[in-house]
Structure formats: C-alpha cells, structure tokens
Amino acid sequence: MQVVNVKASCSYTRKADACGRLGPCRAVKSAFSSARPRGSWSITRAATATRVVEAPPKTSIPSGGDPWEDDKWTKYKWTIYRGVAYDLTPYLDRHPGGRWLLNLAIGRDATALFESYHLRPEVAVAHLKRLPVLEGFPVEAVPQAPRPNDSDLYNAIRQRVRKEVFKGSEVKGAHRSGSEGAALAVLSYAAAAYALYTYDANPLTGGLLGLAGAWIGLTIQHCGNHGAMSTNPIVNNLLGLTNDLAGGSSLMWRYHHQVSHHVHCNDDAFDEDVFSAFPFLRFDDRLPRYWYHPYQHIYMWILFPFLQLVFQVGDWKALLDNRTVGATMYGASEFERQTVVAGKLAHYTLLYGLPAALHGPSAMLAGAAGYLFTQSIVLATTFAVSHNISETKSLDAGPTRDNLDQPVAERDWGVQQVLTSANWGGDVGNFFTGGLNLQIEHHLFPAISFLHYPAISKIVADECHKRGINYAHYTTLPEILSSFVRFMADAGSAPQKPVRRDGEMVMLSKL
Ligand code: HEM
C-alpha cells in the first residue's frame, strides 16, 4: 500500500457535492477525482512531507462546457442516468412520484436514486427513454453515482420481493399502501399532545409533545418524503411537510437524507451523516482525532438533547447557501424554498408563540425545553444506532471496509447498503419507528411502505445468508444501543486511519 503526500485546496471542497458537482474550481483543484462534500476538513495524503497540488489532473472542464455554469446546459433541467444526459423538463409535471421528488435528480447523476426508488425499474426506464437526450453533454464532468441495478444481490432480492411479497400487485401501488392507519395514529397522538401542551405548557406536556415530534420525524415525514406513505404523491408531499411543523425542513431533509445519506451510506466523503457532527463527535476513525474524542461516548449524551436546535441553524444556512452540508439543491423550486420559511414560521408559532401568548414566557420556555430535549434524544439515538456499530462501520479491515474502500462507481451498492446498516427488534419497533428499526430493508427499498419491511426482511436475510454477507440484526433496542456506545468509545480512541482515493491512501485533515 503506497502512502503519498498531498494537501488539498479548500476552494475545491466549496463546490463539491454528494452525487452532484465535481467541484471544478478553475483556480486550484484537488488531485483526486472523487467529489467531496464541503466540510471543515480537507484531504491530506498521509505524508512524510506535504505539498500543495495546483495542477488539475483529472477535473478540468471538459470540452462540452461546464454543465452547472454554461447557459448551453443550465437552460435544461438535466439529469444523468447510466452515462446519458436527459432533459427532464417535459416530465416535471408528469412524474407519477411527484415533481418534488423528481427535482432531486436535477443537476446530478441520478442513477442510484432512480434504481433504488422504482420497484418496477423497467417501467421507469421506458418513460426515461422517451425523454430528450442531450447530445454533446459533458457527462464526464459529473461524478458517477452508484448503479444499484448492477448489484447481483439487489436484483435477486428485488425480484423475490416482487414475486413473493407483492405478487404482481405492485402494478396497483401495493408497495406504497398499508401505512394509512399508522399515519392516522401518529397524527391523532400529535394533535392530542399539542392540545395538552397549549392547555398547560410545562416540561411534562412539552416532553409528550416531543415524543409526537420524534414519532412524526421517524414515521410520517420520513416515509412521506421518501414517497412511500401513499400511492398519491400529493399525500406523500403533505405528510413530508409535517417535518417542517415538527421543527425540521422537508426540503433540506430530502437532499441531506436521500441524496447524500441514502445513496452513499457510511461513505466518509459523501454521506453527510458521517461528518456533519465533526469535530464535536467523531463518527468514523477516518476523521481526525482530537484529545476529547476518547470521551465522546460520555459527553454525547449532553450534546444529543440539542440536536433540534442544531437543525434550526443548519436549515437556515442551507436555505441561504442552496445546499445542505453534503448536497447542492440544484433542482429546488422557488415554491419549495418558500415552504421552508413558511414551515419555520409555523413551527416557531406553534412551539413558542402560542404557548407564550397563552401562558407567559416562563411556562413556554419550560414546555419548549421539554419538547426539544425529548424529540432530540429520541431522534439522535434511533438514527445513530442504525449505522454506527462495529458491524456497519468496522474500525478494522473486513468486508464493510473493503466495500467502502472501492470507488463509488465500482462498489456493489446493494452489498454496501446491507453492510452499513443494522436492524433491531421486530413488529412493535417497526410500528413506532416507521420501519427504521429494519434499517437494512429501508435502505434497500426507501420507497416501499414500512409495513412491508418485516416480510421483506426474511428475503433479505436469506439472500445475504446464501452469499455469506453479514446481516446485522439485534433483538432489542437496548442491545444495539450498548453496541453503539461501545462503538463510539472505540471510534473516539482509535488512531486516524487513511482512506482510499483513486487507489491511493489519503488522510483527512482539518483545515
Ligand atoms: C429521472 C427520471 C425519472 C423517471 C423517468 C421516473 C419515472 C417514474 C415512473 C414511470 C413511475 C411509475 C412507476 C410504476 O408505476 O411502476 C415513477 C414512480 C415513482 N418515482 Fe420516479 N422517475 C424518475 C425519477 C425519480 C426520482 C429521482 C425519484 C426519487 C428521488 C423518484 C421516485 C418515484 C417514486 C417514489 C415513485 C412511486 C413509486 C413507484 O411507483 O414505484 N423518481 N417514476
């Protein structure tokens, strides 16, 4: 293994994007060709000496022009599927999954989104092939997304899911049906908790409302924004917008969660869940280690209750920058951007304004604190356990590390989703977490209603078993929680490891 010495430029990282722009800054460019998200750290190849790279060996603007800057291309709503650029303009208002989901494909290689969202890919491909192809488009300037349909594992699982679980009824949208009752339960509980909160704002009623906020976050907004809660895209969109009422932003969430996290699960360069908490928390031993990280498994419990407040800052910043930490929002419409502002105002009015007017500022603050802390801690822990245990982010050499060490375009995407996710519990956990306890199935089929995950999990486990692929399943939440705490302790203490980029081993370093 050769270790070489490079210090990359921050100008490059300012424009790079998960599955989007390659960041072809004309002044100074990086020496590695994988796109990197904007973050607070840069790449330093583990070095005996360090040098600044000024030559742009692999990222120069191709002769076809700059797809994100040149009028020739920006006049189109372009996307790339398997090396071919298409103009989505004529399809925007005709997409059966809704325009708001199709927007995610604009300005990037959308192959992974496309192949992981359509249970009948042959139908979606037939529609795609009827769209205008952009001849002469500089496809090589756009980072290649993973290609789920190249995964033997994924194809085998999907085929069996269609045959054994849906038995052809996916034609009628059966895969997006079934969770209406769960949506009603969540909304009813949220309405009752809010009535109680406005009647008497205190830490207890705030905490009960916080549970509603977390349940919305895990279930109806999550599945709605994935297009999985209903056969009607408008219903999905509306359920997705409950994210805004609960204190998040459905628009930011779609880019952060769907474009960055889902497509690139646990990739240190593209999955913003890996690095967005850095330097406070070190979720990966490929990030630099600071003196306080060995204690992170203790102090993280003091940080987690503030997660919701961190969302507030992040959402406003993303709106101003037109990008989340890991993904640029090339396709976000003006209307979608306006819903962010409207949603924030509605949330602030409901959580702070109305109770302050009814009961005074002190009661409001006590109640709101109960809400924020409860919602944050439930969300932080349920999210974190799914991808941060030794099986899903191994600190030592092994299949997970081998998979992630491969270039994005060459990785087996199906295997990556299985190896980097972990399950816990059964049907009860499934109901209360909107299927997020069956994280492996959720990552393989984000657009399938979560009530089908228990049936799908049997097929996934079987196919993994046949191929000798590890399928991580914990019986209970406390079990996976303690594994998560152990992982955080280990990741906080582990020496920094280099990552592989273009065949070379490189170290990430703070700017
Ligand atoms: C890029 C071009 C795209 C085309 C041509 C396209 C086409 C289609 C078609 C034909 C369907 C109906 C499928 C069926 O009846 O089986 C559909 C459904 C759907 N699409 Fe797309 N789609 C595109 C991109 C996307 C993207 C980027 C997403 C998500 C981020 C997405 C999410 C969905 C969802 C959730 C459904 C409903 C689920 C389903 O029917 O399987 N689509 N799309």
XYZ file of C-alpha atoms and ligand atoms in Angstrom:
554
model
C 0.000 0.000 0.000
C 1.548 3.255 -1.101
C 1.108 6.329 1.072
C 1.710 9.621 -0.694
C 1.688 13.231 0.263
C -0.812 15.798 -0.835
C -2.558 18.719 0.758
C -5.756 19.635 -0.998
C -7.254 23.048 -1.500
C -10.362 24.271 0.281
C -11.536 26.028 -2.883
C -12.182 22.636 -4.355
C -14.321 21.488 -1.462
C -16.502 24.601 -1.613
C -18.110 23.318 -4.762
C -18.072 19.580 -4.403
C -21.241 17.690 -3.778
C -22.642 14.278 -2.967
C -23.501 12.759 -6.303
C -23.516 16.170 -7.864
C -20.952 18.668 -8.941
C -17.369 17.548 -9.141
C -16.165 20.915 -8.000
C -14.140 22.042 -11.000
C -12.805 25.222 -9.416
C -10.751 26.825 -12.152
C -8.060 28.309 -9.929
C -6.911 25.462 -7.740
C -8.011 21.888 -7.974
C -7.572 18.737 -5.996
C -5.554 15.783 -7.094
C -8.264 13.241 -6.526
C -11.239 12.832 -8.749
C -13.947 11.723 -6.330
C -16.254 14.622 -5.462
C -16.030 15.660 -1.833
C -18.620 17.421 0.244
C -17.974 20.836 1.618
C -16.852 20.428 5.173
C -14.466 21.695 7.733
C -11.713 19.344 6.756
C -9.591 18.708 3.726
C -7.624 15.817 2.353
C -4.010 15.321 3.248
C -2.397 12.254 1.878
C -0.514 10.647 4.761
C 2.812 12.172 4.346
C 6.420 12.331 5.146
C 6.218 15.803 3.593
C 3.264 17.841 2.354
C 2.820 19.654 -0.914
C 0.029 21.754 -2.349
C -1.328 20.411 -5.581
C -2.031 23.053 -8.171
C -2.359 21.003 -11.310
C -5.840 19.804 -12.216
C -5.041 16.348 -13.458
C -8.496 14.865 -13.607
C -11.095 17.533 -13.037
C -10.594 20.004 -15.855
C -13.658 21.427 -17.568
C -14.426 19.159 -20.473
C -14.759 20.449 -23.999
C -18.549 20.185 -23.766
C -18.523 23.038 -21.224
C -19.464 23.406 -17.571
C -22.832 21.724 -17.001
C -23.625 23.896 -13.954
C -22.453 27.244 -15.303
C -22.788 27.391 -19.070
C -26.108 28.699 -20.449
C -25.902 25.990 -23.054
C -26.711 23.436 -20.327
C -28.278 25.401 -17.483
C -31.334 26.096 -19.640
C -32.192 22.396 -19.285
C -33.352 20.507 -16.208
C -30.714 17.916 -16.903
C -30.039 14.652 -15.176
C -27.787 11.721 -15.923
C -28.769 8.107 -15.998
C -26.098 5.499 -16.766
C -23.856 7.871 -18.689
C -26.578 9.548 -20.760
C -27.861 13.080 -20.086
C -31.615 13.679 -20.338
C -33.740 16.802 -20.154
C -36.434 16.301 -17.516
C -38.353 19.495 -18.415
C -41.237 17.791 -20.253
C -41.633 15.274 -17.421
C -41.638 17.560 -14.393
C -45.401 17.707 -14.000
C -45.979 14.172 -15.241
C -43.791 12.178 -12.870
C -46.040 9.646 -11.070
C -43.955 10.020 -7.891
C -44.393 13.818 -7.903
C -42.352 16.753 -9.141
C -40.894 17.384 -5.702
C -39.113 14.003 -5.865
C -38.071 14.320 -9.481
C -36.398 17.637 -8.584
C -33.798 15.668 -6.622
C -32.494 14.236 -9.891
C -31.791 17.624 -11.481
C -28.140 18.629 -11.857
C -26.628 15.291 -10.916
C -26.174 11.674 -11.886
C -29.423 10.246 -10.515
C -28.803 6.603 -11.357
C -28.768 5.452 -7.722
C -31.909 7.387 -6.813
C -33.645 6.148 -9.928
C -32.805 2.487 -9.477
C -33.489 2.372 -5.745
C -36.853 4.173 -5.857
C -38.681 2.306 -8.584
C -39.785 -1.187 -7.727
C -40.559 -1.664 -11.410
C -37.389 -0.154 -12.908
C -38.325 -1.394 -16.376
C -41.405 0.877 -16.312
C -39.462 3.933 -15.169
C -36.688 3.262 -17.717
C -39.254 3.058 -20.527
C -40.504 6.542 -19.569
C -36.980 7.872 -19.257
C -36.028 6.639 -22.712
C -38.789 8.791 -24.203
C -37.237 11.997 -22.789
C -34.947 14.247 -24.882
C -31.307 13.140 -24.808
C -28.787 15.989 -24.551
C -26.219 15.315 -27.260
C -22.692 16.578 -26.562
C -23.392 16.971 -22.840
C -20.154 16.816 -20.786
C -21.197 13.705 -18.856
C -17.597 13.153 -17.719
C -17.735 16.355 -15.611
C -20.428 14.878 -13.381
C -19.414 12.378 -10.691
C -20.776 8.964 -11.426
C -23.398 7.737 -8.981
C -23.583 4.136 -7.809
C -25.594 1.758 -10.002
C -27.853 -0.409 -7.826
C -29.060 -2.500 -10.756
C -25.507 -3.776 -11.269
C -25.731 -5.485 -7.893
C -26.471 -9.156 -8.182
C -27.639 -9.166 -4.559
C -30.017 -6.242 -5.079
C -31.518 -7.661 -8.261
C -32.081 -11.046 -6.652
C -33.754 -9.508 -3.600
C -35.968 -7.165 -5.624
C -37.074 -9.944 -7.917
C -38.102 -12.080 -4.930
C -39.801 -9.135 -3.197
C -41.927 -8.529 -6.270
C -42.731 -12.213 -6.695
C -43.193 -13.316 -3.086
C -44.381 -10.201 -1.233
C -46.355 -8.220 -3.810
C -47.155 -10.989 -6.294
C -47.734 -8.521 -9.122
C -49.882 -6.122 -7.073
C -47.106 -3.507 -7.265
C -48.799 -2.551 -10.558
C -51.582 -1.085 -8.408
C -49.142 0.534 -5.998
C -49.463 -2.092 -3.229
C -45.880 -1.326 -2.179
C -46.912 2.198 -1.234
C -50.088 1.197 0.579
C -50.714 -0.173 4.050
C -49.453 2.507 6.403
C -52.514 4.779 6.380
C -53.583 3.521 9.821
C -50.133 4.254 11.231
C -50.285 7.789 9.796
C -53.636 8.320 11.471
C -52.298 7.054 14.808
C -49.298 9.402 14.675
C -51.376 12.421 13.681
C -54.013 11.706 16.359
C -51.391 11.377 19.065
C -49.687 14.575 17.872
C -52.974 16.512 17.918
C -53.824 15.294 21.438
C -50.314 16.090 22.706
C -50.475 19.563 21.199
C -53.870 20.237 22.788
C -52.388 19.284 26.148
C -49.335 21.462 25.528
C -51.388 24.557 24.742
C -53.668 23.860 27.718
C -50.726 23.771 30.116
C -47.171 24.263 28.849
C -44.717 22.552 31.195
C -41.778 20.113 30.848
C -44.080 17.085 31.003
C -46.549 18.227 28.324
C -43.581 19.518 26.324
C -41.974 16.080 26.655
C -45.149 14.332 25.498
C -45.288 16.675 22.523
C -41.592 15.982 21.928
C -42.449 12.287 21.606
C -45.007 13.277 18.966
C -42.361 15.367 17.180
C -39.997 12.394 17.207
C -42.700 9.983 16.014
C -43.530 12.327 13.157
C -39.834 12.569 12.349
C -39.376 8.810 12.312
C -42.598 7.839 10.629
C -44.866 10.063 8.575
C -42.437 12.716 7.443
C -39.744 10.152 6.796
C -41.859 7.786 4.746
C -43.836 10.628 3.143
C -40.680 12.326 1.923
C -39.461 9.021 0.531
C -42.728 8.762 -1.418
C -43.607 5.598 0.487
C -46.631 6.532 2.578
C -49.319 6.684 -0.083
C -49.996 5.954 -3.755
C -50.876 9.636 -4.074
C -47.774 11.870 -4.425
C -49.638 14.875 -3.006
C -50.438 12.951 0.183
C -46.785 11.937 0.438
C -45.713 15.540 -0.045
C -48.153 16.791 2.616
C -47.085 14.121 5.104
C -43.495 15.035 4.316
C -44.229 18.649 5.215
C -45.059 17.616 8.790
C -41.277 17.607 9.150
C -41.437 21.413 8.941
C -44.154 21.626 11.582
C -42.128 19.414 13.918
C -39.074 21.668 13.606
C -37.077 20.330 10.662
C -37.243 21.086 6.962
C -38.609 18.592 4.470
C -36.685 20.200 1.625
C -33.316 20.063 3.384
C -34.104 16.606 4.625
C -34.704 15.275 1.103
C -31.307 16.478 -0.074
C -29.440 15.582 3.072
C -31.092 12.236 3.668
C -31.978 10.969 0.215
C -29.245 12.397 -1.994
C -26.341 12.317 0.459
C -27.035 9.655 3.089
C -29.102 7.015 1.308
C -27.150 6.892 -1.912
C -23.771 6.868 -0.136
C -24.435 5.193 3.201
C -21.413 5.498 5.553
C -19.119 6.819 2.831
C -16.768 9.198 4.612
C -16.724 11.598 1.652
C -20.355 11.712 0.583
C -22.635 10.692 3.445
C -23.041 13.837 5.478
C -24.218 11.827 8.466
C -20.620 10.643 8.801
C -19.020 14.052 9.117
C -21.658 16.695 9.841
C -21.249 16.305 13.639
C -17.461 16.623 13.398
C -15.431 17.982 15.253
C -17.823 17.563 18.192
C -18.366 13.872 17.529
C -16.104 11.550 15.618
C -18.392 9.005 13.979
C -15.610 7.488 11.919
C -11.971 6.726 12.610
C -11.062 8.124 9.202
C -11.772 11.593 10.600
C -9.030 13.359 12.572
C -8.900 12.589 16.294
C -8.790 15.310 18.937
C -7.961 14.994 22.623
C -11.614 14.988 23.687
C -12.873 12.317 21.273
C -11.975 9.377 23.579
C -14.673 10.720 25.930
C -17.333 11.173 23.261
C -19.382 8.146 24.338
C -19.957 10.036 27.624
C -20.412 13.632 26.552
C -22.551 12.768 23.501
C -25.483 12.393 25.914
C -25.123 16.071 26.785
C -24.995 17.043 23.094
C -27.863 14.895 21.793
C -30.648 16.908 23.513
C -29.634 19.936 21.442
C -29.944 18.213 18.076
C -33.164 20.030 17.153
C -31.542 23.414 17.735
C -28.659 22.370 15.504
C -31.244 21.575 12.788
C -32.527 25.158 13.034
C -29.130 26.657 12.305
C -28.394 24.095 9.599
C -31.726 24.597 7.811
C -31.449 28.375 7.626
C -27.854 28.132 6.496
C -28.740 25.559 3.843
C -31.531 27.800 2.574
C -29.099 30.705 2.188
C -26.359 28.552 0.609
C -28.772 26.488 -1.507
C -27.079 23.349 -0.259
C -27.008 21.087 2.758
C -23.637 20.039 4.120
C -23.431 17.204 1.592
C -25.674 18.043 -1.368
C -26.413 21.064 -3.548
C -30.112 21.707 -4.138
C -29.863 22.230 -7.899
C -33.465 21.248 -8.502
C -35.200 23.002 -5.591
C -38.006 25.205 -6.889
C -38.789 28.664 -5.574
C -42.013 27.278 -4.118
C -40.120 24.581 -2.230
C -37.782 27.221 -0.835
C -40.754 29.295 0.293
C -42.220 26.316 2.135
C -39.067 26.227 4.244
C -39.689 29.767 5.509
C -43.420 29.163 5.971
C -42.713 25.900 7.802
C -40.218 27.516 10.150
C -42.639 30.321 10.984
C -45.422 27.813 11.620
C -43.162 25.736 13.877
C -41.976 28.747 15.888
C -45.562 29.955 16.286
C -46.847 26.571 17.425
C -43.991 25.721 19.778
C -43.114 29.155 21.160
C -45.572 31.875 20.067
C -48.936 30.438 21.018
C -47.969 28.999 24.427
C -46.127 32.238 25.269
C -49.258 34.229 24.449
C -51.461 31.861 26.477
C -49.265 31.127 29.497
C -46.369 33.590 29.513
C -42.686 33.221 28.559
C -41.526 31.131 31.543
C -44.110 28.396 31.032
C -43.429 28.444 27.313
C -39.677 28.065 27.840
C -40.147 25.155 30.244
C -42.530 23.407 27.855
C -40.410 24.078 24.771
C -37.313 22.734 26.546
C -39.237 19.528 27.310
C -40.162 19.283 23.614
C -36.689 19.974 22.251
C -34.851 17.627 24.588
C -37.271 14.732 24.208
C -37.570 14.956 20.442
C -33.818 15.375 20.020
C -32.728 12.495 22.194
C -35.200 10.043 20.656
C -34.218 11.020 17.124
C -30.484 11.097 17.798
C -30.369 7.663 19.355
C -32.680 5.923 16.887
C -30.783 7.371 13.930
C -27.323 6.768 15.313
C -27.706 3.088 16.218
C -28.564 2.107 12.655
C -25.197 2.905 11.108
C -22.733 3.331 13.961
C -21.847 -0.043 15.379
C -18.828 -2.223 14.740
C -20.579 -4.270 12.029
C -21.634 -1.263 9.944
C -18.506 0.861 10.249
C -15.770 -1.565 11.112
C -12.650 0.024 12.518
C -10.606 -2.933 11.351
C -10.148 -4.471 7.936
C -13.107 -6.533 6.815
C -15.917 -6.690 4.267
C -17.504 -3.341 5.241
C -14.215 -1.508 4.992
C -13.341 -3.301 1.743
C -16.646 -2.273 0.214
C -16.273 1.388 1.204
C -12.643 1.466 0.051
C -13.740 0.906 -3.517
C -14.507 3.879 -5.757
C -18.202 4.834 -5.650
C -18.797 3.818 -9.234
C -17.341 0.346 -8.742
C -18.910 -0.546 -5.413
C -21.677 -3.115 -5.120
C -24.399 -0.739 -3.946
C -26.702 -3.473 -2.653
C -23.933 -5.019 -0.561
C -22.963 -1.562 0.707
C -26.490 -0.882 1.982
C -26.610 -4.220 3.795
C -23.153 -3.976 5.344
C -23.500 -0.378 6.505
C -26.937 -0.731 8.132
C -28.189 -2.683 11.136
C -31.594 -3.879 12.308
C -33.119 -4.311 15.734
C -36.439 -5.505 17.158
C -39.500 -6.656 15.255
C -43.051 -5.569 14.507
C -43.519 -3.297 17.539
C -40.295 -1.434 16.813
C -41.356 -1.267 13.175
C -44.648 0.434 14.070
C -43.103 3.011 16.387
C -40.088 3.855 14.212
C -41.743 3.854 10.805
C -39.628 0.871 9.804
C -36.333 2.480 10.744
C -35.564 -0.410 13.083
C -35.416 -2.540 9.926
C -32.826 -0.179 8.518
C -31.358 -2.658 6.037
C -34.679 -3.134 4.290
C -35.348 0.597 4.463
C -32.042 1.360 2.731
C -32.679 -1.165 0.005
C -36.277 -0.047 -0.578
C -36.787 3.518 0.658
C -39.937 3.958 -1.447
C -41.753 0.918 -0.047
C -44.212 1.365 2.805
C -42.574 0.319 6.082
C -45.316 -2.132 6.997
C -43.948 -4.449 4.314
C -40.428 -4.470 5.774
C -40.909 -7.453 8.137
C -41.901 -9.665 5.185
C -39.095 -8.282 3.033
C -36.536 -8.810 5.805
C -36.908 -12.590 5.553
C -35.929 -12.482 1.892
C -33.022 -10.103 2.501
C -31.653 -12.214 5.359
C -31.963 -15.349 3.227
C -30.187 -13.874 0.192
C -27.419 -12.489 2.411
C -27.034 -15.825 4.141
C -26.716 -17.619 0.779
C -23.891 -15.279 -0.232
C -22.130 -15.165 3.148
C -22.879 -11.447 3.565
C -23.193 -10.304 7.177
C -26.752 -9.283 8.096
C -26.688 -7.404 11.400
C -29.811 -7.883 13.499
C -30.100 -7.138 17.220
C -33.015 -8.489 19.193
C -33.741 -5.362 21.207
C -33.090 -1.629 21.214
C -31.044 -1.732 24.459
C -28.749 -4.327 22.870
C -27.997 -2.256 19.797
C -27.744 0.870 21.969
C -24.991 -0.648 24.063
C -23.215 -1.749 20.887
C -23.479 1.868 19.664
C -21.975 3.225 22.904
C -19.101 0.742 22.616
C -18.547 1.788 19.017
C -18.444 5.479 19.949
C -15.885 4.743 22.663
C -13.741 2.747 20.206
C -14.118 5.257 17.360
C -13.227 8.106 19.713
C -9.997 6.402 20.802
C -8.891 4.795 17.546
C -5.937 6.342 15.736
C -6.877 8.032 12.493
C -6.850 5.710 9.508
C -6.231 6.725 5.906
C -8.968 6.347 3.299
C -8.580 5.157 -0.239
C -8.967 7.636 -3.085
C -8.199 6.658 -6.639
C -6.091 3.760 -5.461
C -4.038 5.886 -3.071
C -4.326 6.064 0.695
C -5.093 9.565 1.953
C -5.652 11.155 5.361
C -8.439 13.606 6.088
C -7.169 16.640 7.930
C -8.791 19.675 9.495
C -8.358 22.929 7.611
C -35.155 10.614 -13.594
C -36.285 10.338 -14.193
C -37.454 9.605 -13.603
C -38.404 8.978 -14.337
C -38.470 8.913 -15.839
C -39.328 8.392 -13.419
C -40.436 7.673 -13.782
C -41.345 7.106 -12.935
C -42.438 6.269 -13.313
C -42.768 5.828 -14.733
C -43.090 5.901 -12.208
C -44.289 4.941 -12.102
C -43.675 3.592 -11.804
C -44.636 2.441 -11.776
O -45.821 2.627 -11.998
O -44.158 1.324 -11.500
C -42.444 6.556 -11.100
C -42.824 6.432 -9.789
C -42.114 6.923 -8.756
N -40.935 7.616 -8.817
Fe -39.932 8.149 -10.469
N -38.935 8.662 -12.140
C -37.777 9.402 -12.202
C -37.042 9.861 -11.136
C -37.360 9.659 -9.825
C -36.572 10.075 -8.703
C -35.250 10.839 -8.782
C -37.224 9.671 -7.582
C -36.857 9.807 -6.129
C -35.963 10.547 -5.639
C -38.430 9.010 -7.998
C -39.375 8.488 -7.145
C -40.517 7.857 -7.524
C -41.487 7.316 -6.611
C -41.416 7.364 -5.095
C -42.474 6.741 -7.378
C -43.681 5.988 -6.870
C -43.207 4.594 -6.500
C -43.430 3.563 -7.538
O -44.400 3.653 -8.291
O -42.612 2.616 -7.613
N -38.475 9.012 -9.357
N -41.364 7.258 -11.577
